[in-house]
Structures are given as C-alpha cells and as structure tokens.
XYZ file of C-alpha atoms in Angstrom:
707
model
C 0.000 0.000 0.000
C 1.525 3.334 -1.037
C 1.444 6.633 0.805
C -1.331 7.956 -1.428
C -3.581 5.089 -0.353
C -2.781 5.819 3.293
C -3.771 9.414 2.657
C -7.044 8.297 1.091
C -7.780 6.016 4.007
C -7.003 8.821 6.433
C -9.501 11.123 4.651
C -12.201 8.439 4.468
C -11.844 7.749 8.204
C -11.965 11.422 9.116
C -14.635 12.501 6.615
C -16.736 9.333 6.874
C -19.577 9.795 4.354
C -18.533 13.255 3.194
C -17.538 13.164 -0.490
C -13.988 14.179 -1.467
C -11.614 14.076 -4.476
C -7.812 14.056 -4.736
C -6.266 15.658 -7.856
C -2.636 15.864 -8.865
C -0.591 18.280 -11.038
C 2.473 16.876 -12.872
C 4.898 19.758 -13.238
C 7.183 17.949 -15.708
C 4.373 17.224 -18.152
C 2.124 20.174 -17.216
C -0.768 17.757 -16.756
C -3.670 17.560 -14.217
C -5.006 14.099 -13.288
C -7.578 12.522 -10.954
C -6.043 10.384 -8.197
C -8.685 9.149 -5.709
C -12.030 9.880 -3.920
C -15.702 9.831 -4.624
C -18.422 12.379 -5.278
C -21.938 12.531 -6.491
C -20.928 15.615 -8.423
C -19.106 15.667 -11.766
C -15.322 15.402 -11.339
C -14.094 18.827 -12.443
C -10.294 19.381 -12.327
C -9.330 22.194 -9.988
C -7.234 25.179 -11.037
C -3.720 24.840 -9.712
C -1.903 28.057 -8.842
C 1.497 28.731 -7.350
C 1.701 29.776 -3.694
C 3.469 32.968 -2.712
C 7.089 32.692 -1.612
C 7.320 31.921 2.142
C 4.007 30.019 2.343
C 3.980 26.858 4.525
C 3.450 24.618 1.496
C -0.276 24.210 1.756
C -3.294 26.449 1.504
C -6.913 26.051 2.665
C -9.557 27.689 0.492
C -13.198 27.639 1.611
C -16.056 28.087 -0.821
C -19.771 27.506 -0.599
C -20.381 23.797 -0.516
C -16.701 22.784 -0.644
C -13.318 23.255 0.924
C -10.100 23.014 -1.160
C -6.776 21.899 0.364
C -3.887 22.781 -2.005
C -0.494 21.188 -1.317
C 2.708 22.500 -3.070
C 5.976 20.531 -3.160
C 9.582 21.443 -4.048
C 9.458 19.329 -7.186
C 6.878 21.723 -8.617
C 4.171 19.108 -8.398
C 0.905 19.876 -6.569
C -1.926 17.922 -4.926
C -5.419 19.224 -4.381
C -8.004 17.716 -1.939
C -11.594 18.853 -2.522
C -13.987 18.235 0.422
C -17.585 18.690 -0.570
C -18.685 20.309 2.708
C -19.085 23.832 4.051
C -16.439 23.319 6.750
C -12.923 21.901 6.649
C -13.729 19.228 9.221
C -9.968 18.576 9.545
C -8.022 20.479 12.157
C -4.948 22.562 11.258
C -2.724 19.824 12.638
C -4.544 17.148 10.631
C -4.190 19.234 7.458
C -0.477 19.525 8.174
C -0.198 15.792 8.817
C -2.035 15.137 5.568
C 0.409 17.481 3.753
C 3.402 15.488 4.992
C 1.652 12.163 4.405
C 1.009 13.188 0.815
C 4.627 14.448 0.448
C 5.770 10.875 0.823
C 3.682 10.084 -2.230
C 5.397 12.943 -4.085
C 8.752 11.654 -2.927
C 7.917 8.234 -4.366
C 6.930 9.882 -7.661
C 10.168 11.850 -7.636
C 12.142 8.667 -7.069
C 10.234 7.035 -9.899
C 10.952 10.052 -12.094
C 14.623 9.949 -11.188
C 14.731 6.241 -11.926
C 13.074 6.924 -15.233
C 15.532 9.747 -15.955
C 18.414 7.499 -14.947
C 17.119 4.734 -17.180
C 16.723 7.215 -20.035
C 20.196 8.591 -19.354
C 21.763 5.119 -19.263
C 19.933 4.069 -22.434
C 20.963 7.301 -24.115
C 24.593 6.925 -23.085
C 24.556 3.314 -24.242
C 23.108 4.434 -27.575
C 25.519 7.277 -28.201
C 28.509 5.117 -27.296
C 27.366 2.178 -29.401
C 28.661 3.771 -32.595
C 32.096 5.085 -33.500
C 30.904 6.907 -36.601
C 31.249 10.578 -35.688
C 28.226 11.774 -37.648
C 26.024 9.046 -36.183
C 27.259 9.830 -32.676
C 26.490 13.533 -33.044
C 22.989 12.817 -34.363
C 22.301 10.340 -31.532
C 23.505 12.813 -28.898
C 20.891 15.399 -29.879
C 18.085 12.875 -30.377
C 18.676 11.393 -26.923
C 19.162 14.797 -25.327
C 15.517 15.468 -26.222
C 14.592 12.235 -24.440
C 16.625 13.186 -21.377
C 14.856 16.582 -21.304
C 11.352 15.721 -22.606
C 10.228 19.332 -22.249
C 12.578 20.238 -25.164
C 11.537 20.145 -28.845
C 14.744 20.722 -30.798
C 18.483 21.131 -30.414
C 21.942 21.034 -31.965
C 25.609 20.751 -31.105
C 28.317 23.285 -31.848
C 31.905 22.022 -32.018
C 34.910 24.322 -31.961
C 36.972 24.467 -35.167
C 40.546 25.639 -34.396
C 41.197 26.494 -38.063
C 38.353 29.015 -38.365
C 38.292 29.736 -34.599
C 34.509 29.393 -34.692
C 31.831 27.170 -33.221
C 30.221 25.234 -36.064
C 26.721 23.649 -35.872
C 26.467 19.849 -36.009
C 23.552 17.366 -36.155
C 20.630 19.826 -35.823
C 17.190 18.410 -34.954
C 14.148 20.608 -35.620
C 16.103 23.321 -37.518
C 16.358 24.220 -41.214
C 19.649 24.063 -43.097
C 20.159 27.771 -42.439
C 21.482 26.729 -39.015
C 24.712 25.659 -40.741
C 25.386 29.338 -41.497
C 25.184 30.153 -37.784
C 28.894 30.216 -36.871
C 29.764 32.043 -33.656
C 33.087 33.276 -32.364
C 34.233 32.478 -28.837
C 32.349 34.820 -26.521
C 29.703 35.697 -29.134
C 26.012 35.129 -28.430
C 24.835 32.509 -25.883
C 26.701 29.561 -27.401
C 30.015 31.441 -27.661
C 29.695 32.706 -24.071
C 28.890 29.273 -22.618
C 31.880 27.869 -24.521
C 34.100 30.645 -23.202
C 33.223 30.500 -19.475
C 31.965 26.894 -19.211
C 28.755 27.832 -17.377
C 25.392 26.448 -18.464
C 22.443 28.815 -18.894
C 18.616 28.530 -18.759
C 16.161 30.758 -20.613
C 12.434 30.501 -19.992
C 11.191 33.189 -22.373
C 11.844 34.374 -25.892
C 12.676 37.815 -24.532
C 15.294 36.444 -22.124
C 16.791 34.347 -24.938
C 17.199 37.288 -27.320
C 18.462 39.551 -24.550
C 21.095 36.910 -23.806
C 22.164 36.823 -27.457
C 22.326 40.604 -27.806
C 24.071 41.048 -24.469
C 26.891 38.908 -25.839
C 27.235 40.833 -29.101
C 25.678 38.460 -31.620
C 26.448 39.622 -35.164
C 23.616 40.751 -37.432
C 24.505 37.931 -39.819
C 24.286 35.233 -37.134
C 21.055 36.719 -35.762
C 19.583 36.557 -39.256
C 20.531 32.895 -39.713
C 19.343 31.725 -36.275
C 15.955 33.393 -36.859
C 15.767 31.885 -40.336
C 16.523 28.383 -39.086
C 14.132 28.117 -36.103
C 10.448 28.367 -35.189
C 9.160 30.679 -32.481
C 11.407 29.802 -29.539
C 10.166 30.200 -25.967
C 12.932 28.547 -23.965
C 16.383 27.024 -24.119
C 19.189 25.427 -22.130
C 22.809 25.687 -23.283
C 25.607 23.683 -21.624
C 29.312 23.279 -22.401
C 30.805 20.048 -23.709
C 34.182 19.445 -22.122
C 36.772 16.716 -21.937
C 38.514 17.193 -18.602
C 39.419 20.897 -18.622
C 39.284 21.316 -22.373
C 36.037 22.528 -23.912
C 35.292 21.116 -27.331
C 31.862 22.653 -27.933
C 28.387 23.327 -26.559
C 24.961 21.633 -26.620
C 21.757 23.657 -26.773
C 18.138 22.473 -26.624
C 15.103 24.614 -27.480
C 11.449 24.749 -26.538
C 9.182 25.872 -29.351
C 6.326 26.139 -26.818
C 6.528 26.238 -23.030
C 5.274 22.930 -21.643
C 6.762 23.820 -18.313
C 9.557 26.040 -17.150
C 13.024 24.654 -17.517
C 14.775 24.459 -14.156
C 18.123 23.802 -12.483
C 17.313 20.100 -12.385
C 17.031 20.104 -16.190
C 20.277 22.060 -16.430
C 22.135 19.603 -14.175
C 20.666 16.640 -16.011
C 21.697 18.027 -19.404
C 25.118 18.946 -18.058
C 25.634 15.388 -16.805
C 24.528 14.050 -20.172
C 26.965 16.446 -21.911
C 29.866 14.929 -19.943
C 29.029 11.503 -21.333
C 28.424 12.978 -24.782
C 31.930 14.508 -24.713
C 33.432 11.070 -24.104
C 31.390 9.610 -26.970
C 32.486 12.448 -29.275
C 36.121 11.996 -28.274
C 35.981 8.254 -28.879
C 34.314 8.794 -32.269
C 36.900 11.440 -33.166
C 39.725 9.117 -32.161
C 38.118 6.365 -34.221
C 37.661 8.712 -37.176
C 41.251 9.922 -36.910
C 42.459 6.336 -36.604
C 40.439 5.314 -39.666
C 41.720 8.352 -41.548
C 45.304 7.544 -40.602
C 44.758 3.900 -41.501
C 43.301 5.047 -44.811
C 46.293 7.345 -45.360
C 48.679 4.538 -44.428
C 46.857 2.229 -46.849
C 47.075 4.859 -49.588
C 50.746 5.477 -48.810
C 51.345 1.747 -48.811
C 49.706 1.438 -52.228
C 51.673 4.438 -53.458
C 54.860 2.930 -52.086
C 54.018 -0.362 -53.736
C 53.327 1.454 -56.987
C 56.536 3.484 -56.623
C 58.446 0.306 -55.964
C 56.878 -1.272 -59.041
C 57.755 1.827 -61.042
C 61.327 1.782 -59.733
C 61.637 -1.857 -60.735
C 60.233 -1.047 -64.162
C 62.580 1.923 -64.464
C 65.527 -0.254 -63.473
C 64.563 -2.975 -65.942
C 64.178 -0.509 -68.816
C 67.409 1.276 -67.883
C 69.436 -1.953 -67.702
C 68.039 -3.287 -70.985
C 68.679 -0.093 -72.937
C 72.037 0.612 -71.294
C 73.182 -2.892 -72.216
C 72.328 -2.180 -75.868
C 74.167 1.146 -75.691
C 77.286 -0.337 -74.039
C 77.465 -3.015 -76.731
C 77.362 -0.243 -79.367
C 74.430 -1.830 -81.147
C 73.321 1.563 -82.394
C 70.346 3.873 -82.190
C 68.133 1.728 -84.426
C 68.487 -1.173 -81.981
C 67.502 1.115 -79.082
C 64.423 2.335 -80.943
C 63.487 -1.225 -81.850
C 63.678 -2.229 -78.169
C 61.503 0.745 -77.147
C 58.968 -0.271 -79.764
C 58.830 -3.816 -78.347
C 58.529 -2.582 -74.752
C 55.606 -0.245 -75.457
C 54.072 -2.180 -78.367
C 53.752 1.152 -80.168
C 55.223 2.803 -83.233
C 58.377 4.680 -82.109
C 60.570 7.014 -84.179
C 63.583 9.073 -83.073
C 64.325 12.433 -84.590
C 68.054 13.078 -84.229
C 68.348 16.850 -83.960
C 72.155 16.679 -84.140
C 72.108 15.129 -87.595
C 68.586 16.082 -88.782
C 67.772 12.425 -89.380
C 64.961 10.034 -88.397
C 65.602 6.614 -86.875
C 63.052 3.817 -86.993
C 63.271 0.040 -87.422
C 60.527 0.310 -90.036
C 60.772 3.273 -92.436
C 56.990 3.139 -92.939
C 56.624 4.240 -89.299
C 57.995 7.724 -89.969
C 55.396 10.417 -89.264
C 54.664 13.135 -91.806
C 56.520 15.743 -89.774
C 59.259 17.830 -91.316
C 62.514 18.733 -89.596
C 61.433 22.373 -89.719
C 58.094 21.600 -88.020
C 59.749 19.642 -85.207
C 62.347 22.336 -84.548
C 59.667 25.016 -84.621
C 57.621 23.131 -82.004
C 60.535 22.808 -79.599
C 61.872 26.286 -80.173
C 58.782 27.548 -78.331
C 58.349 24.907 -75.592
C 60.434 22.316 -73.786
C 57.724 19.926 -72.619
C 56.173 16.988 -74.429
C 53.332 17.748 -76.869
C 50.658 15.875 -78.792
C 50.111 16.681 -82.463
C 47.493 15.479 -84.925
C 48.517 14.799 -88.515
C 46.094 14.149 -91.334
C 47.278 12.573 -94.583
C 44.804 9.887 -95.609
C 43.542 9.501 -92.065
C 44.118 11.505 -88.916
C 46.809 10.192 -86.582
C 47.913 11.446 -83.217
C 51.572 11.528 -82.139
C 53.239 12.143 -78.782
C 56.490 14.121 -79.102
C 58.859 13.791 -76.144
C 61.884 16.153 -76.341
C 65.436 15.091 -75.499
C 67.686 17.786 -74.059
C 71.188 18.089 -72.710
C 70.803 21.085 -70.429
C 69.252 23.676 -72.741
C 70.564 21.996 -75.892
C 67.865 20.300 -77.987
C 69.179 16.906 -79.098
C 66.023 15.544 -80.712
C 62.734 13.937 -79.745
C 60.929 10.621 -79.533
C 57.805 10.399 -81.691
C 55.236 7.852 -80.454
C 52.026 7.097 -82.288
C 49.031 7.373 -79.951
C 46.394 4.691 -80.291
C 45.330 5.050 -76.663
C 46.400 6.852 -73.480
C 49.990 6.278 -72.404
C 50.212 4.012 -69.371
C 52.490 4.756 -66.430
C 54.709 1.936 -67.654
C 54.937 3.580 -71.097
C 55.805 6.919 -69.513
C 58.621 5.321 -67.501
C 59.888 3.592 -70.643
C 59.879 6.886 -72.566
C 61.673 8.753 -69.751
C 64.361 6.099 -69.385
C 64.628 5.666 -73.126
C 65.124 9.388 -73.658
C 67.939 9.544 -71.078
C 69.781 6.601 -72.693
C 69.242 8.096 -76.158
C 70.587 11.433 -74.910
C 73.781 9.643 -73.864
C 73.891 7.843 -77.210
C 73.461 11.070 -79.176
C 76.096 12.857 -77.089
C 78.388 9.869 -77.590
C 77.923 10.181 -81.356
C 78.583 13.901 -81.116
C 81.777 13.225 -79.168
C 82.867 10.675 -81.783
C 82.174 13.272 -84.493
C 84.232 15.889 -82.631
C 87.101 13.439 -82.265
C 86.872 12.640 -85.985
C 86.995 16.349 -86.866
C 89.958 16.856 -84.526
C 91.826 13.918 -86.055
C 91.038 15.075 -89.610
C 92.139 18.609 -88.689
C 95.497 17.231 -87.506
C 95.892 15.227 -90.742
C 95.034 18.291 -92.809
C 97.538 20.435 -90.914
C 100.198 17.765 -91.358
C 99.585 17.749 -95.128
C 99.573 21.533 -95.214
C 102.891 21.761 -93.390
C 104.627 19.056 -95.459
C 107.107 20.502 -97.990
C 108.868 17.294 -98.975
C 107.172 15.751 -102.023
C 108.193 12.202 -101.090
C 106.858 12.594 -97.553
C 103.697 14.255 -98.920
C 103.062 11.301 -101.210
C 103.545 8.903 -98.321
C 101.131 10.845 -96.097
C 98.591 10.982 -98.918
C 98.707 7.242 -99.437
C 98.202 6.666 -95.702
C 95.086 8.801 -95.948
C 93.880 7.115 -99.164
C 94.539 10.290 -101.141
C 95.893 10.060 -104.700
C 98.495 12.855 -104.668
C 98.690 13.213 -108.494
C 94.967 14.030 -108.893
C 93.474 17.442 -109.453
C 92.824 19.118 -106.103
C 90.861 22.037 -104.799
C 89.939 23.329 -101.350
C 86.620 24.833 -100.266
C 86.250 26.740 -97.006
C 82.638 27.244 -95.926
C 81.602 29.589 -93.135
C 78.431 29.863 -91.052
C 78.392 33.475 -89.786
C 78.465 33.668 -85.980
C 75.568 36.101 -85.949
C 73.236 33.667 -87.748
C 73.060 30.949 -85.062
C 73.075 30.533 -81.277
C 76.674 29.626 -80.378
C 75.633 26.539 -78.386
C 74.115 25.151 -81.602
C 77.112 26.083 -83.810
C 78.776 22.654 -83.472
C 75.494 20.956 -84.399
C 74.992 23.113 -87.504
C 78.604 22.526 -88.583
C 78.272 18.751 -88.040
C 75.027 18.664 -90.035
C 76.627 20.580 -92.898
C 79.663 18.271 -92.882
C 77.340 15.252 -92.913
C 75.348 16.650 -95.845
C 78.468 17.428 -97.893
C 79.832 13.965 -97.127
C 76.627 12.417 -98.449
C 76.697 14.516 -101.643
C 80.387 13.704 -102.313
C 80.206 10.115 -101.107
C 82.425 8.485 -103.778
C 85.016 11.244 -104.030
C 88.458 11.317 -102.426
C 88.466 14.003 -99.778
C 89.285 15.239 -96.347
C 86.545 17.181 -94.600
C 86.232 18.492 -91.065
C 84.531 21.207 -89.074
C 86.428 23.768 -87.089
C 84.403 26.189 -84.934
C 82.120 27.902 -87.517
C 83.980 26.729 -90.624
C 84.058 23.577 -92.761
C 87.267 22.793 -94.650
C 86.952 20.467 -97.643
C 90.010 19.090 -99.485
C 88.616 17.448 -102.602
C 90.109 15.342 -105.399
C 88.661 15.928 -108.905
C 89.021 13.757 -112.020
C 89.598 16.941 -114.061
C 89.693 20.691 -113.440
C 86.307 21.435 -115.029
C 84.619 19.425 -112.256
C 85.022 22.482 -110.006
C 81.815 23.959 -111.425
C 79.888 20.797 -110.494
C 81.202 20.991 -106.923
C 80.177 24.615 -106.729
C 76.679 23.744 -107.985
C 76.369 20.970 -105.357
C 77.298 23.369 -102.585
C 74.836 25.975 -103.860
C 72.081 23.334 -103.919
C 72.887 22.331 -100.324
C 72.741 25.997 -99.295
C 69.324 26.432 -100.956
C 67.950 23.336 -99.207
C 69.167 24.596 -95.833
C 67.633 28.010 -96.351
C 64.275 26.429 -97.228
C 64.337 24.516 -93.914
C 65.171 27.689 -91.947
C 68.732 26.496 -91.204
C 71.392 29.235 -90.935
C 72.981 30.204 -94.262
C 76.638 29.682 -95.118
C 79.034 31.300 -97.575
C 81.876 29.546 -99.344
C 85.260 30.349 -100.829
C 86.638 27.856 -103.370
C 90.220 27.728 -104.651
C 91.153 27.189 -108.243
C 91.939 23.602 -109.272
C 95.586 22.448 -109.397
C 97.180 19.155 -110.332
C 99.151 17.487 -107.590
C 98.700 17.587 -103.819
C 101.886 19.672 -103.525
C 99.702 22.671 -104.501
C 97.594 22.191 -101.404
C 99.015 25.284 -99.622
C 98.220 27.415 -102.659
C 94.656 26.026 -102.746
C 94.207 26.760 -99.061
C 95.443 30.357 -99.401
C 93.130 30.984 -102.373
C 90.115 29.570 -100.550
C 90.940 31.709 -97.504
C 91.263 34.848 -99.627
C 88.001 34.104 -101.437
C 86.184 33.666 -98.108
C 87.769 36.871 -96.784
C 86.480 38.708 -99.852
C 82.936 37.369 -99.272
C 83.067 38.226 -95.575
C 84.281 41.793 -96.223
C 81.388 42.313 -98.622
C 78.915 40.542 -96.315
C 78.032 38.224 -99.172
C 76.139 34.929 -98.891
C 77.541 33.563 -102.153
C 79.717 30.580 -103.007
C 82.420 31.653 -105.449
C 85.788 30.514 -106.760
C 89.055 32.398 -106.416
C 89.173 33.217 -110.115
C 85.758 34.912 -109.809
C 87.279 37.632 -107.628
C 89.285 38.919 -110.584
C 90.727 42.381 -110.087
C 89.209 42.572 -106.595
C 91.874 40.216 -105.233
C 94.155 43.290 -105.211
C 91.931 44.821 -102.541
C 91.439 41.813 -100.303
C 93.416 43.402 -97.514
C 91.597 46.725 -97.761
C 88.692 47.226 -95.426
C 85.249 47.842 -96.823
C 85.364 51.331 -95.265
C 88.557 52.238 -97.083
C 87.165 51.067 -100.424
C 83.941 52.970 -99.848
C 85.917 56.094 -99.018
C 87.954 55.757 -102.242
C 84.773 55.352 -104.341
C 83.169 58.398 -102.699
C 86.280 60.525 -103.261
C 86.368 59.571 -106.927
C 82.636 59.569 -107.822
C 80.771 61.534 -105.112
C 79.695 64.391 -107.453
C 77.976 61.799 -109.676
C 76.314 59.910 -106.810
C 72.950 58.325 -107.565
C 71.625 60.266 -104.579
C 72.303 63.452 -106.552
C 69.255 63.263 -108.852
C 70.490 66.160 -110.967
C 73.542 64.197 -112.092
C 72.110 60.670 -112.095
C 72.243 60.380 -115.906
C 75.869 61.523 -115.908
C 76.887 58.539 -113.706
C 75.128 56.138 -116.062
C 76.807 57.807 -119.042
C 80.256 57.436 -117.450
C 79.729 53.770 -116.543
C 78.486 52.933 -120.060
C 81.324 54.872 -121.724
C 83.965 52.931 -119.753
C 82.246 49.557 -120.235
C 82.215 50.089 -124.027
C 85.956 50.701 -124.037
C 85.504 54.497 -124.409
C 83.800 54.182 -127.802
C 81.776 57.371 -128.375
C 79.602 55.927 -131.154
C 78.720 52.739 -129.273
C 78.022 54.694 -126.080
C 75.693 57.175 -127.844
C 73.890 54.322 -129.555
C 73.498 52.417 -126.259
C 72.147 55.514 -124.462
C 69.962 56.526 -127.430
C 71.505 60.010 -127.595
C 73.350 62.019 -130.230
C 77.123 61.746 -130.144
C 77.373 65.520 -129.609
C 75.155 65.165 -126.546
C 77.541 62.470 -125.334
C 80.530 64.783 -125.722
C 78.686 67.501 -123.807
C 77.974 65.049 -120.971
C 81.572 63.801 -120.897
C 82.792 67.403 -120.691
C 80.432 68.025 -117.759
C 81.640 64.832 -116.047
C 85.262 65.979 -116.398
C 84.370 69.352 -114.880
C 82.435 67.834 -111.960
C 85.095 65.236 -111.129
C 88.043 67.485 -111.884
C 89.646 64.989 -114.257
C 90.771 64.655 -117.855
C 89.536 61.476 -119.533
C 92.457 61.697 -121.955
C 94.850 61.527 -119.010
C 95.932 57.890 -118.420
C 96.226 58.234 -114.627
C 92.841 59.988 -114.267
C 91.178 57.415 -116.487
C 92.672 54.497 -114.515
C 91.484 56.006 -111.224
C 87.927 56.506 -112.496
C 87.822 53.034 -114.124
C 88.943 51.474 -110.831
C 86.335 53.415 -108.793
C 83.560 52.397 -111.215
C 84.653 48.770 -111.095
C 84.683 48.706 -107.286
C 81.274 50.371 -107.075
C 79.759 47.873 -109.498
C 81.370 44.993 -107.582
C 79.909 46.257 -104.310
C 76.454 46.608 -105.844
C 76.653 43.107 -107.289
C 77.715 41.613 -103.945
C 74.906 43.360 -102.071
C 72.352 42.054 -104.543
C 73.445 38.426 -103.968
C-alpha cells in the first residue's frame, strides 16, 4: 500500500460519508489528473496556482459547498483535496499531517521520475557510445538529449573548429539548413559565451533568450541565420561540452512552446549528459582519426608499392637499354627495343644530324625537320600533335635535351592513353638516347679533330716524297686534281651553343653529296674545310653547284645560311698550300662584302688586289672619286650612267651614244660636264685608270649586295 492510499484512508476515516476528491498536477508534463475519492458531483479538475514565496506549502480555500486543500511541493508538483462540505472538518494539525503524508507520495513519484531519468540517461549513453561513426554519434547525442529533457523540442551541437576559430553547428534536430550558417566566435552570443566561461544557462522566455544573445554581441549575420533556421522559440538550455578541462563545444536544446519552465534540475541533467556525450564524441573522433590515418597509411602503402613497381620497371628498362648502348648496337636497336617494350610505333628524330631513326621506315610520321624544330623552339615539354594525310593520326612528341641543348625527340604514335609503364619507358629511353646522341657527337668531334690534324700535317709538309707517303696513308691520290673549299656559317646567324650541331650537319650533308670522291673534310668552330680530289679541273663547277644546292635546301628549312670560298683547281697535292690560301682569300672577300655567295678564287678577278683593304677604305675611295655623280644626286644621275656605259664600251663614243639613245654631240657635252664635276681629264691615263677602278669597285659592291 503506497502513501497515497494511506492518505485516502485517512480522509475516508476522518470525513466518513462526506464526499472528497484528490487531484494531482504533474509539473514535468504540465498535466492535471484525478487520483482518488468519490463524489456525487461531476469530477471537475481544480485550477492549480502557485503559492506565494514563504508560504507553509499548503493552503486552505473555503467556498460555498466545498473546501479546497492545495499542497505544493519542491518538485513543482501539486496535490489538491476537494472536500464537498461547508467546513474543513480537519483540524490545522490534521491538514499539516495530511500534507506530509502526501509528500511521501510525491517523494515516491520523484524517485520514480529519477529512476526513469536514470534509465533514459543510461539508455541514451549506451546508444551514443554504441557507434564510433562521428556523424552518427552527433545525431544520436541530440536525439537522446531530447529524451533526457522531454520538455525540449529541438536542439543542436556546436563544435569548436581551431582552423576558423569558430563554433560550427552539427547534427541539428528541428532546424532548417540555415542553421549551418550560424557560426559564432568564442564569446559571441549565448553559445560562444557558454563555450568561453563553461557555465550552463537557462532561458524561460523568448525575450530572455534574445536579450542573452544581444548582451553577448551576436552579429547581425548570425542573428539573421538563427531566426531563419528556427520556429518561435520560448525557452532554451545551453551547456558546455568538455573533456577534462578542455572545452570542445556546446549543446543547446530549445522549446518551441513552453510545456513547463526549464529548471536547475534540467540544467544539471543536461550537463551530466553532456559529460558523457563529450566522451562519446572523443571516442568517435579518435576512431575517425584512426580510420583516416589507416586510410592514409593504406594509400601510402599502395603508393609505395606502386613506386616500388615503377622503380623496378625503371631499373629494368634502364638496364636493358644501357646494355644495348654499351654493346654499341646503335640507335636503331635502341628504338626497336623501345617499340617492343611499349608495343607502339616509335621514331627518333636526331636533332644533331637532322635524321629520323626507326626500325621500319613506314613508321615515320609526316613531320618535317622544320616543323619539329619550330615546335621545340617555343616549348620544352612533351606535346601531342594530330597529322592528317589519308587519315588523322595522333603523335606524342617527347623532347630530349642536354641542359638547354635540344638533341632531338621521340615520336610515339598514340592509339590510346599512355600508361604509367609507357611513360617510364619513354623517360628512361630518352635519357639513354641522350647519352647515345652525345656519344655520337663526341665521336664526331674526335673525328673532326683527327682530320684537322691530318690536314695540318699535309699543309705543313714541304717534302714531295713525304707528302706522297702521307697521302697514301690517308687514301689520297696525290697526283689528282685538287681544290679546297672553305665554308663559313656566320656567328651572328646561329646561337653559339648550336654552332657545333649546324657545322656537323653541314659536314654530314656534304659527305653524303660527295660520297664516292676522295676528300678530307672536317669542321672547325664555324667553318668547314673540304680538301677534294677531282678527275679533271672542269669538275670544279659541279662541286660549286652541289654546294649551292645544299645551301638552298638549308635556307628552305630555316637552317642558318653559309658562304663559301673555293680555290682554283691544281694538279698534284703539292699545290695544297696554294689552294688553301686561295680559298681563304676568297672567303675573306665574301666576308668583307657581307656576301652569302659561293664563289671561286678566279671569280674575284681584279678585286683580289683589294682583299686586304677594309670595306670602309674602299667605300671612301669610291666616294672621293665619284661623289659628285652619286645616284643620290638626282640632278647628275644620268651623268653617272653615261660614265659607266662609256667605260664599259671601251671608251667608244659611237657605241656609247647608240646604247644611251643620244646624239654623239650630246655624249661629248655630258663627258665634258663629267670631267668638270670630277676634276679629271679622260684623256689623261692616270685619271682614267682612277675613275675606271672606282667604277669597277662600285659595281662589284652593288653586285655583292644584290646576292
């Protein structure tokens, strides 16, 4: 039998047949309910009101036909005894005894409530700790917080983010997505203040809630978002979430409508729940971090495994190709091996020799040397190009450099995307090919150096017997017709780091064009020296034509131009020094006149007398002799033409007049005027020689500039 039943029995014994009713008010649920008693009247719930502060805990209210005993307890719950009689019947002491008797009933209810709260708390803690998924844990914390505090309707967590130094909303229940824009600084609004000082707060009115936010300097932006995310709020509790002495966030629950006032008991209960929630959050965070680290370790392990696989592949490719290179099997063998490794069409463009290497000549792409060099003059990284002949094909061009020096490129036909294995093969292949190309370049330099020494030895030999012996050792027939050509690539026409390459390419081209001829040829800095045996002297013109054709081909491919001085042809290798001097003089003449031509020593003619005069000195002599008749002097332009024609026609007056379509008397008048302007006498041998020489030099200069 519980205390309420004892109270009922006490009333029945005291009141006997007088009707009575016992009503209860549940503060937590804001509900009124009938407990015990009997009455012939309809059971109408009484109106429960709070007693003034300082009251003894009960109040007696007499009305006509009934007396009301109202009992108030610390839990907020109330009991009301209605006695349907005009007098109380019970004495003051009996009313007091009844109050305390009934309080035992309230105590039992409180214990039941606490047991229920404890059960709810334990179930909630068990639930929130049952998962290690952080998002699930956060959602469960708020859902169970609303079970722990049934008077609440909604809530959310805010966790501190050290990167942004803000409290960020998590797992909202009962709020719109606008809540995610509600990010408070430490000390801002209610949440920021609770986080800062670690003290929980209760608000039992909308006014108190907004005053609390404004008092702690909530920003207009945050106020906008919190209003946008929530219904009409009438109450809230906010508590800190801490792990030992470190706060990690806050928890806040809201009442949309007051069911009952939130009290210190609710605050303490929520605070106790927050302690357990902090542990659950920490465990979930540790689990998340552990999973993330495990994931990172797994990724790193896979990357390491892949790197290891790539290193093995790189080592395999390197060893295979290096073995081919060390055995001097040649570039074609290297390209063939690359083709097998990648199962793709592979071609090498050798930029040192302007040649293409491929095991199968049908593999060569329709790319010109000029196009390739143009591509890599603008960029140093690999490129893809599409070429359409009959069908469109795509090619991957991978450049090969030695420092900043372009050595060539690999050309791979693209039928699909390059795999990592293919990329490794290309990278390793390009490095081995770079070594191979540089090795070939070194061999070429050594060949040129050796040939230079042989040439110098021949040049210095004055003993005919010794010369013949040296010639035979070099497979040179000393009694043949010989000539020397010296070709020059002007320094200003090419980057100096590419000069050796251009010289080597020119030597290679000349070698190809004179394949079956006896010769010595080598490159020296920006010059190519060619000692050539001819079956007869007239063959010199054919050699000159070959060199001119080579020059034209180079110009069409945007290669730097070269000029060339050729000696006359002499029988016997003992005339080699004479050939060399003539070729040098011819080249000097071309250089002084900035000419791009290829000419023979005999073509210089009279100009060989002025080889050692500078272009400035010759120009000064011409100006001194002919300045009054300069073409820039329009008034006397026809006089200059008359003089040049007169001298060209061997000073024949009739032929000159006929050529100029003028009367002979007009010619004499012009000649007289020329003599006056130049201060000469055309009948004077010395004056005539001077003027003839000046005219010749001026015509020669004009001819050279037009070449």
